[in-house]
CSV table of N, CA and C in Angstrom, one decimal:
chain,number,residue,atom,x,y,z
A,618,MET,N,1.2,-1.2,0.4
A,618,MET,CA,0.3,0.2,0.0
A,618,MET,C,0.9,1.2,-0.1
A,619,SER,N,0.5,1.7,-0.6
A,619,SER,CA,1.3,3.8,-0.6
A,619,SER,C,1.1,4.5,0.6
A,620,GLU,N,1.5,5.4,0.4
A,620,GLU,CA,1.7,6.6,1.1
A,620,GLU,C,1.6,7.9,0.7
A,621,LEU,N,0.6,8.4,0.7
A,621,LEU,CA,0.7,9.5,0.0
A,621,LEU,C,1.0,10.9,0.9
A,622,LEU,N,1.8,11.4,0.1
A,622,LEU,CA,2.4,12.8,1.3
A,622,LEU,C,1.9,13.6,0.4
A,623,PHE,N,1.5,14.5,1.1
A,623,PHE,CA,1.3,15.7,1.6
A,623,PHE,C,2.3,16.8,1.7
A,624,TYR,N,2.1,18.5,1.3
A,624,TYR,CA,3.0,18.9,1.5
A,624,TYR,C,3.8,19.2,2.6
A,625,GLU,N,2.8,19.0,3.9
A,625,GLU,CA,3.0,18.7,5.5
A,625,GLU,C,3.9,17.9,5.6
A,626,ASP,N,3.5,16.5,5.1
A,626,ASP,CA,4.5,15.8,4.8
A,626,ASP,C,5.7,15.2,4.2
A,627,ALA,N,6.7,16.2,3.8
A,627,ALA,CA,7.5,16.4,2.5
A,627,ALA,C,8.2,17.2,3.0
A,628,PRO,N,9.4,17.9,4.3
A,628,PRO,CA,10.2,17.9,5.0
A,628,PRO,C,11.6,18.1,4.2
A,629,VAL,N,12.1,19.6,4.1
A,629,VAL,CA,13.0,19.0,2.8
A,629,VAL,C,14.0,18.2,3.2
A,630,GLY,N,15.0,17.2,2.4
A,630,GLY,CA,16.0,16.3,2.6
A,630,GLY,C,15.0,15.3,2.5
A,631,LEU,N,13.3,14.8,2.8
A,631,LEU,CA,12.9,14.0,2.6
A,631,LEU,C,13.7,13.1,1.4
A,632,SER,N,14.5,12.0,1.2
A,632,SER,CA,14.9,10.7,0.6
A,632,SER,C,14.4,9.5,0.1
A,633,PHE,N,14.3,9.5,-0.9
A,633,PHE,CA,13.4,7.8,-0.7
A,633,PHE,C,13.8,7.4,-2.7
A,634,ASP,N,14.2,6.0,-2.5
A,634,ASP,CA,13.9,5.6,-4.3
A,634,ASP,C,13.0,4.9,-4.5
A,635,THR,N,12.8,5.1,-5.8
A,635,THR,CA,11.3,4.5,-6.7
A,635,THR,C,12.1,3.0,-7.0
A,636,GLU,N,11.0,2.0,-7.0
A,636,GLU,CA,11.3,0.9,-7.4
A,636,GLU,C,12.5,0.8,-9.6
A,637,GLY,N,12.3,-0.1,-9.8
A,637,GLY,CA,13.2,0.1,-10.8
A,637,GLY,C,12.6,-0.5,-11.6
A,638,ILE,N,13.2,-0.5,-13.2
A,638,ILE,CA,12.7,-0.9,-14.3
A,638,ILE,C,13.5,-1.2,-15.3
A,639,VAL,N,13.0,-2.5,-15.9
A,639,VAL,CA,14.4,-2.8,-17.4
A,639,VAL,C,14.1,-2.1,-18.5
A,640,VAL,N,14.6,-1.3,-18.9
A,640,VAL,CA,14.4,-0.6,-20.4
A,640,VAL,C,14.5,-1.3,-21.5
A,641,THR,N,13.2,-2.1,-22.2
A,641,THR,CA,13.7,-2.3,-23.2
A,641,THR,C,13.6,-1.9,-24.5
A,642,GLU,N,14.3,-3.0,-25.3
A,642,GLU,CA,14.3,-2.5,-27.0
A,642,GLU,C,12.3,-2.4,-27.1
A,643,CYS,N,11.8,-2.9,-26.5
A,643,CYS,CA,10.4,-2.5,-27.3
A,643,CYS,C,9.8,-1.3,-26.5
A,644,HIS,N,10.7,-0.9,-25.4
A,644,HIS,CA,10.2,0.3,-24.8
A,644,HIS,C,10.9,2.0,-26.1
A,645,VAL,N,11.9,0.9,-26.3
A,645,VAL,CA,12.7,2.6,-27.4
A,645,VAL,C,11.8,2.3,-28.7
A,646,VAL,N,11.2,1.0,-29.5
A,646,VAL,CA,10.4,1.2,-30.8
A,646,VAL,C,9.5,2.0,-30.4
A,647,GLN,N,8.4,1.4,-29.1
A,647,GLN,CA,7.4,2.1,-29.2
A,647,GLN,C,8.0,3.6,-29.1
A,648,PHE,N,8.8,4.0,-28.0
A,648,PHE,CA,9.1,5.3,-28.1
A,648,PHE,C,8.9,6.8,-29.3
A,649,ALA,N,10.3,5.2,-30.0
A,649,ALA,CA,10.2,6.1,-31.2
A,649,ALA,C,9.2,6.9,-32.9
A,650,GLY,N,8.0,5.5,-32.3
A,650,GLY,CA,7.6,5.5,-32.6
A,650,GLY,C,6.3,6.6,-32.1
A,651,LEU,N,6.2,7.3,-31.0
A,651,LEU,CA,5.6,7.7,-30.5
A,651,LEU,C,5.4,9.1,-30.6
A,652,SER,N,6.7,9.1,-30.3
A,652,SER,CA,8.0,10.6,-30.5
A,652,SER,C,8.3,10.7,-32.2
A,653,GLY,N,8.6,9.9,-32.6
A,653,GLY,CA,8.6,10.2,-34.1
A,653,GLY,C,10.2,10.5,-34.2
A,654,ASP,N,11.2,9.8,-33.2
A,654,ASP,CA,12.8,10.4,-32.9
A,654,ASP,C,12.7,9.4,-33.6
A,655,PHE,N,13.2,8.9,-34.7
A,655,PHE,CA,14.0,7.9,-35.2
A,655,PHE,C,15.6,7.4,-35.8
A,656,PHE,N,15.8,8.5,-34.7
A,656,PHE,CA,17.4,8.7,-35.3
A,656,PHE,C,18.0,7.1,-34.8
A,657,ALA,N,19.4,7.3,-35.9
A,657,ALA,CA,19.9,6.1,-35.8
A,657,ALA,C,21.0,5.7,-34.9
A,658,LEU,N,21.1,6.4,-34.0
A,658,LEU,CA,21.8,6.3,-33.4
A,658,LEU,C,20.6,5.7,-31.8
A,659,HIS,N,18.9,5.9,-32.5
A,659,HIS,CA,18.8,5.0,-31.2
A,659,HIS,C,17.5,3.7,-32.2
A,660,MET,N,18.3,3.8,-33.4
A,660,MET,CA,16.9,2.5,-34.3
A,660,MET,C,18.7,1.8,-34.2
A,661,ASP,N,19.9,1.8,-34.5
A,661,ASP,CA,20.6,1.3,-35.6
A,661,ASP,C,21.6,0.7,-34.1
A,662,ASP,N,21.9,-0.4,-34.5
A,662,ASP,CA,23.0,-0.5,-33.3
A,662,ASP,C,24.4,-0.4,-34.0
A,663,GLU,N,24.5,-1.0,-35.1
A,663,GLU,CA,25.8,-0.4,-36.2
A,663,GLU,C,26.1,0.6,-35.9
A,664,PHE,N,25.2,1.4,-36.0
A,664,PHE,CA,25.3,3.2,-35.8
A,664,PHE,C,26.2,3.6,-34.7
A,665,ALA,N,25.0,2.8,-34.1
A,665,ALA,CA,25.6,3.5,-32.1
A,665,ALA,C,26.6,3.0,-32.2
A,666,ARG,N,27.3,1.8,-32.7
A,666,ARG,CA,29.4,1.4,-32.0
A,666,ARG,C,29.5,1.9,-32.6
A,667,SER,N,29.9,2.5,-34.2
A,667,SER,CA,30.6,3.3,-35.2
A,667,SER,C,30.9,4.4,-34.1
A,668,LEU,N,29.9,5.4,-33.7
A,668,LEU,CA,30.1,6.4,-32.5
A,668,LEU,C,30.7,6.1,-31.6
A,669,GLY,N,31.3,4.9,-31.0
A,669,GLY,CA,31.4,4.3,-29.8
A,669,GLY,C,31.2,4.6,-28.5
A,670,PHE,N,29.5,4.3,-28.9
A,670,PHE,CA,28.5,3.4,-28.1
A,670,PHE,C,28.7,2.1,-27.8
A,671,GLN,N,28.5,1.4,-26.7
A,671,GLN,CA,28.7,-0.2,-26.9
A,671,GLN,C,27.3,-1.1,-27.4
A,672,GLY,N,26.4,-0.1,-28.4
A,672,GLY,CA,25.2,-0.6,-28.7
A,672,GLY,C,23.9,0.6,-29.4
A,673,ARG,N,23.2,0.2,-29.5
A,673,ARG,CA,22.1,1.3,-29.2
A,673,ARG,C,21.4,2.1,-27.9
A,674,VAL,N,21.2,3.0,-28.0
A,674,VAL,CA,21.0,3.9,-27.1
A,674,VAL,C,20.2,4.5,-27.1
A,675,ALA,N,19.2,3.8,-25.5
A,675,ALA,CA,17.4,4.8,-25.6
A,675,ALA,C,17.5,6.1,-25.6
A,676,HIS,N,16.7,6.5,-25.9
A,676,HIS,CA,16.0,7.9,-26.0
A,676,HIS,C,16.5,8.5,-24.7
A,677,GLY,N,17.3,9.7,-25.0
A,677,GLY,CA,17.4,10.1,-23.5
A,677,GLY,C,16.2,10.6,-22.6
A,678,LEU,N,14.6,10.9,-23.2
A,678,LEU,CA,13.9,11.8,-23.4
A,678,LEU,C,12.8,10.3,-22.2
A,679,LEU,N,12.8,9.3,-22.6
A,679,LEU,CA,12.5,7.7,-22.4
A,679,LEU,C,12.9,7.5,-20.9
A,680,GLY,N,14.1,7.9,-20.7
A,680,GLY,CA,14.5,7.5,-18.7
A,680,GLY,C,14.3,8.3,-18.1
A,681,LEU,N,13.7,9.9,-18.3
A,681,LEU,CA,13.1,10.7,-17.7
A,681,LEU,C,11.4,10.2,-17.4
A,682,ILE,N,10.7,10.0,-18.2
A,682,ILE,CA,9.2,9.2,-18.4
A,682,ILE,C,9.0,8.4,-17.4
A,683,LEU,N,10.4,6.9,-18.0
A,683,LEU,CA,10.1,6.0,-16.8
A,683,LEU,C,10.7,6.4,-15.7
A,684,VAL,N,11.5,7.0,-15.3
A,684,VAL,CA,10.9,7.7,-13.9
A,684,VAL,C,10.2,8.3,-13.7
A,685,ASP,N,9.6,9.4,-14.1
A,685,ASP,CA,8.6,9.7,-13.6
A,685,ASP,C,7.8,9.3,-13.4
A,686,GLY,N,7.3,8.1,-13.6
A,686,GLY,CA,5.8,7.5,-13.8
A,686,GLY,C,6.5,6.4,-12.3
A,687,LEU,N,7.6,6.3,-12.8
A,687,LEU,CA,7.6,5.0,-10.9
A,687,LEU,C,7.7,6.0,-9.9
A,688,LYS,N,8.5,7.3,-10.3
A,688,LYS,CA,8.1,8.4,-9.1
A,688,LYS,C,6.7,7.9,-8.5
A,689,ASN,N,5.8,7.9,-9.6
A,689,ASN,CA,4.6,8.7,-9.5
A,689,ASN,C,3.1,7.4,-8.9
A,690,ARG,N,4.3,5.9,-8.5
A,690,ARG,CA,3.8,5.0,-8.4
A,690,ARG,C,4.3,4.2,-7.0
A,691,ALA,N,5.0,4.8,-6.5
A,691,ALA,CA,6.0,4.5,-5.9
A,691,ALA,C,5.3,4.3,-4.1
A,692,SER,N,5.9,3.4,-3.0
A,692,SER,CA,5.1,3.1,-2.3
A,692,SER,C,5.0,4.3,-1.3
A,693,GLN,N,5.6,5.3,-1.6
A,693,GLN,CA,5.6,6.6,-0.6
A,693,GLN,C,5.2,7.7,-2.0
A,694,ARG,N,4.4,8.2,-2.2
A,694,ARG,CA,4.2,9.3,-2.8
A,694,ARG,C,3.3,10.3,-2.9
A,695,PHE,N,3.9,11.7,-3.9
A,695,PHE,CA,3.3,12.9,-3.5
A,695,PHE,C,1.6,13.2,-4.2
A,696,GLU,N,1.0,13.6,-3.4
A,696,GLU,CA,-0.4,14.3,-3.5
A,696,GLU,C,-0.1,15.5,-4.5
A,697,ALA,N,0.1,14.6,-5.7
A,697,ALA,CA,0.3,15.7,-6.8
A,697,ALA,C,-0.4,16.6,-7.2
A,698,VAL,N,-1.0,17.8,-7.8
A,698,VAL,CA,-1.7,18.7,-8.8
A,698,VAL,C,-1.1,18.2,-9.8
A,699,ALA,N,0.1,19.3,-10.0
A,699,ALA,CA,0.5,18.8,-11.4
A,699,ALA,C,2.1,19.5,-11.3
A,700,SER,N,2.3,19.5,-12.5
A,700,SER,CA,4.2,19.4,-12.5
A,700,SER,C,4.0,20.3,-13.4
A,701,LEU,N,5.4,21.8,-12.8
A,701,LEU,CA,5.1,23.0,-13.0
A,701,LEU,C,6.9,23.2,-14.0
A,702,SER,N,7.7,21.9,-13.7
A,702,SER,CA,8.6,22.6,-14.6
A,702,SER,C,10.2,20.5,-14.9
A,703,TRP,N,10.4,21.2,-15.1
A,703,TRP,CA,11.8,20.4,-15.2
A,703,TRP,C,12.7,21.2,-15.9
A,704,GLN,N,14.0,20.5,-15.4
A,704,GLN,CA,15.7,21.2,-15.9
A,704,GLN,C,16.0,19.7,-16.2
A,705,TRP,N,16.8,19.4,-16.8
A,705,TRP,CA,17.3,17.8,-16.8
A,705,TRP,C,18.3,17.6,-17.4
A,706,ASN,N,19.3,16.8,-16.8
A,706,ASN,CA,20.3,16.8,-17.4
A,706,ASN,C,20.4,15.4,-18.2
A,707,PHE,N,21.3,14.8,-19.3
A,707,PHE,CA,22.1,13.6,-19.0
A,707,PHE,C,23.3,13.3,-19.4
A,708,ARG,N,23.7,12.3,-18.2
A,708,ARG,CA,24.7,12.1,-18.1
A,708,ARG,C,25.8,10.8,-18.1
A,709,LYS,N,24.8,9.9,-18.9
A,709,LYS,CA,25.8,8.9,-19.4
A,709,LYS,C,24.5,8.2,-20.0
A,710,PRO,N,25.0,8.1,-21.3
A,710,PRO,CA,24.2,6.5,-21.9
A,710,PRO,C,23.4,5.5,-21.2
A,711,LEU,N,21.8,5.6,-21.9
A,711,LEU,CA,21.3,4.8,-21.4
A,711,LEU,C,20.1,3.5,-22.6
A,712,TYR,N,20.8,2.2,-22.2
A,712,TYR,CA,20.7,1.6,-22.9
A,712,TYR,C,19.7,0.5,-22.4
A,713,PRO,N,18.9,-0.2,-23.6
A,713,PRO,CA,18.1,-1.2,-23.7
A,713,PRO,C,19.4,-2.3,-23.3
A,714,GLY,N,17.7,-3.2,-21.8
A,714,GLY,CA,18.2,-3.9,-21.3
A,714,GLY,C,19.2,-3.2,-19.6
A,715,ASP,N,19.2,-2.1,-20.1
A,715,ASP,CA,19.9,-1.5,-18.3
A,715,ASP,C,18.6,-1.2,-17.5
A,716,ARG,N,18.5,-1.8,-16.6
A,716,ARG,CA,17.8,-1.4,-15.0
A,716,ARG,C,18.0,-0.1,-14.5
A,717,ILE,N,16.5,0.0,-14.5
A,717,ILE,CA,17.1,1.8,-13.8
A,717,ILE,C,16.1,1.9,-12.9
A,718,HIS,N,16.1,2.8,-11.8
A,718,HIS,CA,15.3,3.2,-10.6
A,718,HIS,C,15.8,4.7,-10.0
A,719,GLY,N,14.9,5.7,-10.1
A,719,GLY,CA,15.0,7.0,-9.4
A,719,GLY,C,15.0,7.4,-7.9
A,720,HIS,N,15.8,8.8,-7.9
A,720,HIS,CA,16.4,8.3,-6.1
A,720,HIS,C,15.9,9.7,-6.2
A,721,LEU,N,15.1,10.5,-5.2
A,721,LEU,CA,14.2,11.8,-5.0
A,721,LEU,C,14.9,11.8,-3.3
A,722,THR,N,14.6,13.6,-4.0
A,722,THR,CA,14.9,14.8,-2.8
A,722,THR,C,14.3,16.2,-2.6
A,723,VAL,N,13.1,16.2,-1.3
A,723,VAL,CA,13.1,16.9,-2.1
A,723,VAL,C,13.7,18.2,-1.6
A,724,ALA,N,14.3,19.0,-2.1
A,724,ALA,CA,15.3,19.9,-2.3
A,724,ALA,C,14.5,21.2,-1.5
A,725,ASP,N,13.5,21.4,-1.8
A,725,ASP,CA,12.8,22.7,-1.6
A,725,ASP,C,11.5,22.5,-1.3
A,726,LYS,N,10.9,23.3,-1.0
A,726,LYS,CA,9.6,23.7,-0.6
A,726,LYS,C,8.8,25.3,0.0
A,727,ARG,N,8.0,25.3,-0.7
A,727,ARG,CA,7.4,26.6,-0.3
A,727,ARG,C,6.0,27.0,-0.3
A,728,LEU,N,4.7,27.6,0.0
A,728,LEU,CA,3.0,27.2,-0.1
A,728,LEU,C,2.7,28.5,-1.1
A,729,THR,N,2.0,27.9,-1.6
A,729,THR,CA,1.4,28.6,-2.9
A,729,THR,C,0.7,29.9,-2.7
A,730,ARG,N,0.2,30.7,-2.7
A,730,ARG,CA,-0.4,32.1,-1.9
A,730,ARG,C,-1.8,32.2,-1.2
A,731,ARG,N,-2.0,31.2,-2.3
A,731,ARG,CA,-4.0,31.0,-2.0
A,731,ARG,C,-3.0,29.6,0.0
A,732,GLY,N,-2.6,29.0,-0.5
A,732,GLY,CA,-2.4,29.1,1.4
A,732,GLY,C,-2.7,27.3,0.9
A,733,ASP,N,-3.9,26.9,0.1
A,733,ASP,CA,-4.3,25.3,-0.4
A,733,ASP,C,-3.5,23.9,-1.2
A,734,ARG,N,-2.8,24.6,-0.9
A,734,ARG,CA,-0.7,24.2,-2.2
A,734,ARG,C,0.2,24.6,-1.9
A,735,GLY,N,1.1,23.5,-2.2
A,735,GLY,CA,3.1,23.9,-2.3
A,735,GLY,C,3.0,23.4,-3.2
A,736,ILE,N,4.6,24.5,-3.7
A,736,ILE,CA,5.6,23.4,-4.4
A,736,ILE,C,6.7,23.5,-4.3
A,737,LEU,N,7.1,21.5,-4.2
A,737,LEU,CA,7.7,21.4,-3.7
A,737,LEU,C,9.0,21.2,-4.9
A,738,THR,N,10.0,21.4,-4.6
A,738,THR,CA,11.9,21.7,-5.8
A,738,THR,C,12.1,19.6,-5.6
A,739,LEU,N,11.7,19.5,-6.5
A,739,LEU,CA,12.1,17.7,-6.5
A,739,LEU,C,13.8,17.0,-6.9
A,740,ALA,N,14.8,17.4,-6.5
A,740,ALA,CA,16.3,16.7,-7.0
A,740,ALA,C,16.0,14.9,-7.3
A,741,LEU,N,16.5,15.2,-8.4
A,741,LEU,CA,15.7,13.3,-9.2
A,741,LEU,C,17.2,12.7,-10.0
A,742,GLU,N,17.3,11.3,-9.2
A,742,GLU,CA,19.0,11.2,-10.4
A,742,GLU,C,17.4,9.9,-11.3
A,743,VAL,N,18.1,9.3,-12.0
A,743,VAL,CA,18.3,8.7,-12.2
A,743,VAL,C,19.2,7.3,-12.9
A,744,ARG,N,19.3,6.0,-12.0
A,744,ARG,CA,20.7,5.5,-11.4
A,744,ARG,C,20.5,4.0,-12.3
A,745,ASN,N,21.8,3.3,-12.8
A,745,ASN,CA,21.4,1.8,-13.4
A,745,ASN,C,21.7,1.1,-12.3
A,746,GLY,N,21.7,0.1,-12.3
A,746,GLY,CA,22.1,-1.2,-11.7
A,746,GLY,C,23.4,-1.3,-10.8
A,747,LYS,N,24.1,-0.5,-11.1
A,747,LYS,CA,25.8,-0.1,-10.7
A,747,LYS,C,25.6,1.2,-9.9
A,748,GLY,N,24.5,2.2,-10.2
A,748,GLY,CA,24.1,2.9,-9.2
A,748,GLY,C,25.1,3.9,-9.3
A,749,GLU,N,25.1,3.9,-11.1
A,749,GLU,CA,26.2,5.6,-11.6
A,749,GLU,C,24.4,6.1,-11.5
A,750,VAL,N,25.1,7.7,-11.9
A,750,VAL,CA,24.1,8.4,-13.0
A,750,VAL,C,23.8,8.6,-13.6
A,751,LEU,N,22.7,8.6,-14.1
A,751,LEU,CA,22.8,8.6,-15.7
A,751,LEU,C,22.1,10.3,-16.1
A,752,GLN,N,21.2,10.1,-15.5
A,752,GLN,CA,20.7,11.2,-15.1
A,752,GLN,C,19.7,12.1,-14.2
A,753,ASP,N,20.0,13.7,-14.3
A,753,ASP,CA,19.6,14.2,-13.1
A,753,ASP,C,18.8,15.4,-13.8
A,754,GLY,N,17.8,15.9,-12.5
A,754,GLY,CA,17.7,17.2,-12.9
A,754,GLY,C,16.9,17.7,-11.2
A,755,THR,N,16.0,19.0,-11.4
A,755,THR,CA,15.0,19.1,-11.2
A,755,THR,C,13.3,19.5,-11.2
A,756,ASN,N,12.0,19.1,-10.5
A,756,ASN,CA,11.2,19.2,-10.9
A,756,ASN,C,10.6,19.9,-10.1
A,757,LEU,N,9.9,21.1,-10.1
A,757,LEU,CA,8.6,21.8,-9.4
A,757,LEU,C,7.4,20.5,-9.5
A,758,LEU,N,7.6,20.3,-8.5
A,758,LEU,CA,5.6,19.7,-8.1
A,758,LEU,C,4.7,20.3,-7.2
A,759,MET,N,4.0,20.8,-7.8
A,759,MET,CA,2.8,21.0,-7.1
A,759,MET,C,2.1,20.2,-6.2
A,760,VAL,N,1.6,20.3,-5.2
A,760,VAL,CA,1.3,19.3,-4.1
A,760,VAL,C,0.4,20.2,-3.5
A,761,ARG,N,-1.0,19.3,-3.0
A,761,ARG,CA,-2.0,19.3,-2.0
A,761,ARG,C,-1.8,19.5,-1.1
A,762,THR,N,-2.1,20.4,0.3
A,762,THR,CA,-2.0,21.0,1.2
A,762,THR,C,-2.9,19.5,2.5
A,763,ARG,N,-2.0,18.9,3.7
A,763,ARG,CA,-3.7,18.3,3.7
A,763,ARG,C,-4.3,19.4,4.7
A,764,ASN,N,-4.1,20.8,5.5
A,764,ASN,CA,-5.0,21.2,5.5
A,764,ASN,C,-4.9,23.2,5.0
A,765,PRO,N,-5.9,22.7,3.8
A,765,PRO,CA,-5.7,24.5,3.4
A,765,PRO,C,-6.1,25.3,4.2
A,766,GLN,N,-4.8,26.3,4.0
A,766,GLN,CA,-5.5,27.7,5.0
A,766,GLN,C,-6.5,28.8,3.9
A,767,SER,N,-7.8,28.5,4.2
A,767,SER,CA,-8.3,29.9,4.0
A,767,SER,C,-7.6,31.3,4.2
């Protein structure tokens, strides 16, 4: 059973890991179809190897959306209203077959003017099975307060 975290339940410094997911060839092909991004680096193993990679590289945004989905299904998850912004970095390649998970930390927080919602600054990392940080960045997430201040 998951624990819903309201604004009051998310102190600065709160940190947790999501479950993991294996990035599959199917994920890569479906993401290419959905996004229209059929760049050879993602679709052609030989081309990717010619550039010095160990094989096809999954789309960077695929890693972000998979970890965002894991965040939204985590055993501790936020009582979210909306995601307001992302700032994101791609540090290392993500390969089909990599098992990834998210590491989240509440880096900052503030109440909105109305007082019925708060804005959390989440620091997120996408880590592979070796513990390497493949991607990282921040997400501004609007969440509900437990006791709205009117």
